[in-house]
């Protein structure tokens, strides 16, 4: 987990509220990713960014938004349009695409009631 | 469609015995292949990867994986399992062609090592 910070570790929100999850890295990596993990399931890609000021939708982008204004930061906003937001959210970084491995943060567990 | 299969949801192994966690893939062209491990309520940790060259790749914590092109497999192995190896293991793949930033992930295999 070293070099990637996700805060907070646990987050509770009421239905209908937007919430922003933080992801900060000091690895100087160009690529950053947001994944969602549901209990007993694998990873699903929400958004990714190859470079500052650019990002692409992943497989499940609906109801989420991101920004990449700085190389170190890639915040994820879970909007009220996301129908089932309760999940474990993981941020990852990589030096680049292709054969570069991804490094993961410790995750944020979001509970919406 | 490109995909990764981890055919076993759970693998049970006695401590000290060898372990294998299976992964097969379907991608266009040659692949980059990865294994990650996840402990409860934690992020994933990178174990090892195959880029090119020797089909047997060695990684962290005594794990290794063998790339088999004809069988399109990349099984994770360890000669002697430890209780501390109990975790969730993910296989991931991306095609080598192009600069592809997205990984295709398997569903994960829960490894349980019994004392």
PDB file of N, CA and C in Angstrom, chain A residues 18-58:
ATOM      1  N   UNK A  18     -24.132  13.185  -2.556  1.00  0.00           N
ATOM      2  CA  UNK A  18     -22.892  12.906  -3.275  1.00  0.00           C
ATOM      3  C   UNK A  18     -21.771  12.754  -2.247  1.00  0.00           C
ATOM      4  N   UNK A  19     -20.781  11.944  -2.582  1.00  0.00           N
ATOM      5  CA  UNK A  19     -19.639  11.770  -1.692  1.00  0.00           C
ATOM      6  C   UNK A  19     -18.378  11.638  -2.538  1.00  0.00           C
ATOM      7  N   UNK A  20     -17.295  12.241  -2.057  1.00  0.00           N
ATOM      8  CA  UNK A  20     -16.028  12.199  -2.792  1.00  0.00           C
ATOM      9  C   UNK A  20     -14.997  11.391  -2.026  1.00  0.00           C
ATOM     10  N   UNK A  21     -14.402  10.416  -2.721  1.00  0.00           N
ATOM     11  CA  UNK A  21     -13.356   9.578  -2.157  1.00  0.00           C
ATOM     12  C   UNK A  21     -12.009  10.094  -2.640  1.00  0.00           C
ATOM     13  N   UNK A  22     -11.082  10.160  -1.711  1.00  0.00           N
ATOM     14  CA  UNK A  22      -9.772  10.720  -2.019  1.00  0.00           C
ATOM     15  C   UNK A  22      -8.776   9.624  -2.387  1.00  0.00           C
ATOM     16  N   UNK A  23      -7.911   9.924  -3.344  1.00  0.00           N
ATOM     17  CA  UNK A  23      -6.791   9.062  -3.685  1.00  0.00           C
ATOM     18  C   UNK A  23      -5.590   9.949  -4.009  1.00  0.00           C
ATOM     19  N   UNK A  24      -4.523   9.775  -3.245  1.00  0.00           N
ATOM     20  CA  UNK A  24      -3.298  10.549  -3.426  1.00  0.00           C
ATOM     21  C   UNK A  24      -2.126   9.579  -3.555  1.00  0.00           C
ATOM     22  N   UNK A  25      -1.183   9.911  -4.454  1.00  0.00           N
ATOM     23  CA  UNK A  25      -0.012   9.051  -4.632  1.00  0.00           C
ATOM     24  C   UNK A  25       1.259   9.891  -4.703  1.00  0.00           C
ATOM     25  N   UNK A  26       2.336   9.309  -4.161  1.00  0.00           N
ATOM     26  CA  UNK A  26       3.642   9.974  -4.248  1.00  0.00           C
ATOM     27  C   UNK A  26       4.646   9.122  -5.002  1.00  0.00           C
ATOM     28  N   UNK A  27       4.139   8.247  -5.861  1.00  0.00           N
ATOM     29  CA  UNK A  27       4.988   7.348  -6.639  1.00  0.00           C
ATOM     30  C   UNK A  27       5.393   7.937  -7.976  1.00  0.00           C
ATOM     31  N   UNK A  28       4.867   9.102  -8.297  1.00  0.00           N
ATOM     32  CA  UNK A  28       5.146   9.768  -9.566  1.00  0.00           C
ATOM     33  C   UNK A  28       4.659   8.940 -10.765  1.00  0.00           C
ATOM     34  N   UNK A  29       3.603   8.183 -10.545  1.00  0.00           N
ATOM     35  CA  UNK A  29       3.038   7.367 -11.621  1.00  0.00           C
ATOM     36  C   UNK A  29       2.085   8.181 -12.474  1.00  0.00           C
ATOM     37  N   UNK A  30       2.135   7.912 -13.783  1.00  0.00           N
ATOM     38  CA  UNK A  30       1.247   8.630 -14.693  1.00  0.00           C
ATOM     39  C   UNK A  30      -0.185   8.118 -14.640  1.00  0.00           C
ATOM     40  N   UNK A  31      -0.343   6.804 -14.548  1.00  0.00           N
ATOM     41  CA  UNK A  31      -1.671   6.202 -14.650  1.00  0.00           C
ATOM     42  C   UNK A  31      -2.303   6.021 -13.280  1.00  0.00           C
ATOM     43  N   UNK A  32      -3.595   6.299 -13.206  1.00  0.00           N
ATOM     44  CA  UNK A  32      -4.352   6.079 -11.984  1.00  0.00           C
ATOM     45  C   UNK A  32      -5.688   5.464 -12.338  1.00  0.00           C
ATOM     46  N   UNK A  33      -6.211   4.656 -11.403  1.00  0.00           N
ATOM     47  CA  UNK A  33      -7.419   3.864 -11.647  1.00  0.00           C
ATOM     48  C   UNK A  33      -8.332   3.893 -10.429  1.00  0.00           C
ATOM     49  N   UNK A  34      -9.621   3.761 -10.689  1.00  0.00           N
ATOM     50  CA  UNK A  34     -10.600   3.498  -9.640  1.00  0.00           C
ATOM     51  C   UNK A  34     -11.342   2.206  -9.962  1.00  0.00           C
ATOM     52  N   UNK A  35     -11.388   1.318  -8.942  1.00  0.00           N
ATOM     53  CA  UNK A  35     -12.111   0.062  -9.053  1.00  0.00           C
ATOM     54  C   UNK A  35     -13.176  -0.013  -7.966  1.00  0.00           C
ATOM     55  N   UNK A  36     -14.181  -0.787  -8.246  1.00  0.00           N
ATOM     56  CA  UNK A  36     -15.194  -1.121  -7.257  1.00  0.00           C
ATOM     57  C   UNK A  36     -15.145  -2.623  -7.010  1.00  0.00           C
ATOM     58  N   UNK A  37     -15.235  -3.005  -5.736  1.00  0.00           N
ATOM     59  CA  UNK A  37     -15.252  -4.423  -5.383  1.00  0.00           C
ATOM     60  C   UNK A  37     -16.449  -4.677  -4.478  1.00  0.00           C
ATOM     61  N   UNK A  38     -17.292  -5.602  -4.877  1.00  0.00           N
ATOM     62  CA  UNK A  38     -18.446  -5.990  -4.074  1.00  0.00           C
ATOM     63  C   UNK A  38     -18.138  -7.307  -3.368  1.00  0.00           C
ATOM     64  N   UNK A  39     -18.813  -7.594  -2.254  1.00  0.00           N
ATOM     65  CA  UNK A  39     -18.475  -8.785  -1.451  1.00  0.00           C
ATOM     66  C   UNK A  39     -18.410 -10.046  -2.294  1.00  0.00           C
ATOM     67  N   UNK A  40     -17.301 -10.756  -2.146  1.00  0.00           N
ATOM     68  CA  UNK A  40     -17.144 -12.028  -2.831  1.00  0.00           C
ATOM     69  C   UNK A  40     -16.962 -11.915  -4.323  1.00  0.00           C
ATOM     70  N   UNK A  41     -16.703 -10.702  -4.799  1.00  0.00           N
ATOM     71  CA  UNK A  41     -16.571 -10.521  -6.243  1.00  0.00           C
ATOM     72  C   UNK A  41     -15.224  -9.925  -6.605  1.00  0.00           C
ATOM     73  N   UNK A  42     -14.963  -9.916  -7.884  1.00  0.00           N
ATOM     74  CA  UNK A  42     -13.718  -9.357  -8.386  1.00  0.00           C
ATOM     75  C   UNK A  42     -13.777  -7.849  -8.518  1.00  0.00           C
ATOM     76  N   UNK A  43     -12.848  -7.321  -9.289  1.00  0.00           N
ATOM     77  CA  UNK A  43     -12.719  -5.882  -9.473  1.00  0.00           C
ATOM     78  C   UNK A  43     -13.429  -5.436 -10.739  1.00  0.00           C
ATOM     79  N   UNK A  44     -14.090  -4.310 -10.646  1.00  0.00           N
ATOM     80  CA  UNK A  44     -14.696  -3.697 -11.829  1.00  0.00           C
ATOM     81  C   UNK A  44     -14.170  -2.270 -11.964  1.00  0.00           C
ATOM     82  N   UNK A  45     -13.727  -1.936 -13.167  1.00  0.00           N
ATOM     83  CA  UNK A  45     -13.100  -0.649 -13.419  1.00  0.00           C
ATOM     84  C   UNK A  45     -14.144   0.444 -13.587  1.00  0.00           C
ATOM     85  N   UNK A  46     -13.984   1.534 -12.834  1.00  0.00           N
ATOM     86  CA  UNK A  46     -14.922   2.655 -12.906  1.00  0.00           C
ATOM     87  C   UNK A  46     -14.385   3.718 -13.874  1.00  0.00           C
ATOM     88  N   UNK A  47     -13.210   4.231 -13.602  1.00  0.00           N
ATOM     89  CA  UNK A  47     -12.544   5.223 -14.431  1.00  0.00           C
ATOM     90  C   UNK A  47     -11.046   4.987 -14.355  1.00  0.00           C
ATOM     91  N   UNK A  48     -10.341   5.464 -15.378  1.00  0.00           N
ATOM     92  CA  UNK A  48      -8.895   5.483 -15.314  1.00  0.00           C
ATOM     93  C   UNK A  48      -8.359   6.718 -16.020  1.00  0.00           C
ATOM     94  N   UNK A  49      -7.135   7.056 -15.655  1.00  0.00           N
ATOM     95  CA  UNK A  49      -6.506   8.242 -16.214  1.00  0.00           C
ATOM     96  C   UNK A  49      -5.078   7.886 -16.608  1.00  0.00           C
ATOM     97  N   UNK A  50      -4.713   8.183 -17.832  1.00  0.00           N
ATOM     98  CA  UNK A  50      -3.364   7.889 -18.307  1.00  0.00           C
ATOM     99  C   UNK A  50      -2.416   9.053 -18.035  1.00  0.00           C
ATOM    100  N   UNK A  51      -2.987  10.243 -17.896  1.00  0.00           N
ATOM    101  CA  UNK A  51      -2.156  11.434 -17.772  1.00  0.00           C
ATOM    102  C   UNK A  51      -3.018  12.552 -17.173  1.00  0.00           C
ATOM    103  N   UNK A  52      -2.356  13.561 -16.646  1.00  0.00           N
ATOM    104  CA  UNK A  52      -3.082  14.694 -16.056  1.00  0.00           C
ATOM    105  C   UNK A  52      -4.049  15.303 -17.068  1.00  0.00           C
ATOM    106  N   UNK A  53      -5.188  15.718 -16.568  1.00  0.00           N
ATOM    107  CA  UNK A  53      -6.232  16.386 -17.356  1.00  0.00           C
ATOM    108  C   UNK A  53      -6.868  15.489 -18.410  1.00  0.00           C
ATOM    109  N   UNK A  54      -6.737  14.189 -18.230  1.00  0.00           N
ATOM    110  CA  UNK A  54      -7.365  13.249 -19.159  1.00  0.00           C
ATOM    111  C   UNK A  54      -7.813  12.023 -18.392  1.00  0.00           C
ATOM    112  N   UNK A  55      -9.010  11.508 -18.707  1.00  0.00           N
ATOM    113  CA  UNK A  55      -9.476  10.283 -18.074  1.00  0.00           C
ATOM    114  C   UNK A  55     -10.498   9.622 -18.996  1.00  0.00           C
ATOM    115  N   UNK A  56     -10.665   8.310 -18.786  1.00  0.00           N
ATOM    116  CA  UNK A  56     -11.577   7.526 -19.616  1.00  0.00           C
ATOM    117  C   UNK A  56     -12.510   6.710 -18.739  1.00  0.00           C
ATOM    118  N   UNK A  57     -13.701   6.465 -19.252  1.00  0.00           N
ATOM    119  CA  UNK A  57     -14.660   5.626 -18.553  1.00  0.00           C
ATOM    120  C   UNK A  57     -14.226   4.170 -18.598  1.00  0.00           C
ATOM    121  N   UNK A  58     -14.486   3.494 -17.502  1.00  0.00           N
ATOM    122  CA  UNK A  58     -14.296   2.054 -17.462  1.00  0.00           C
ATOM    123  C   UNK A  58     -15.605   1.342 -17.719  1.00  0.00           C
TER     124      UNK A  58
END
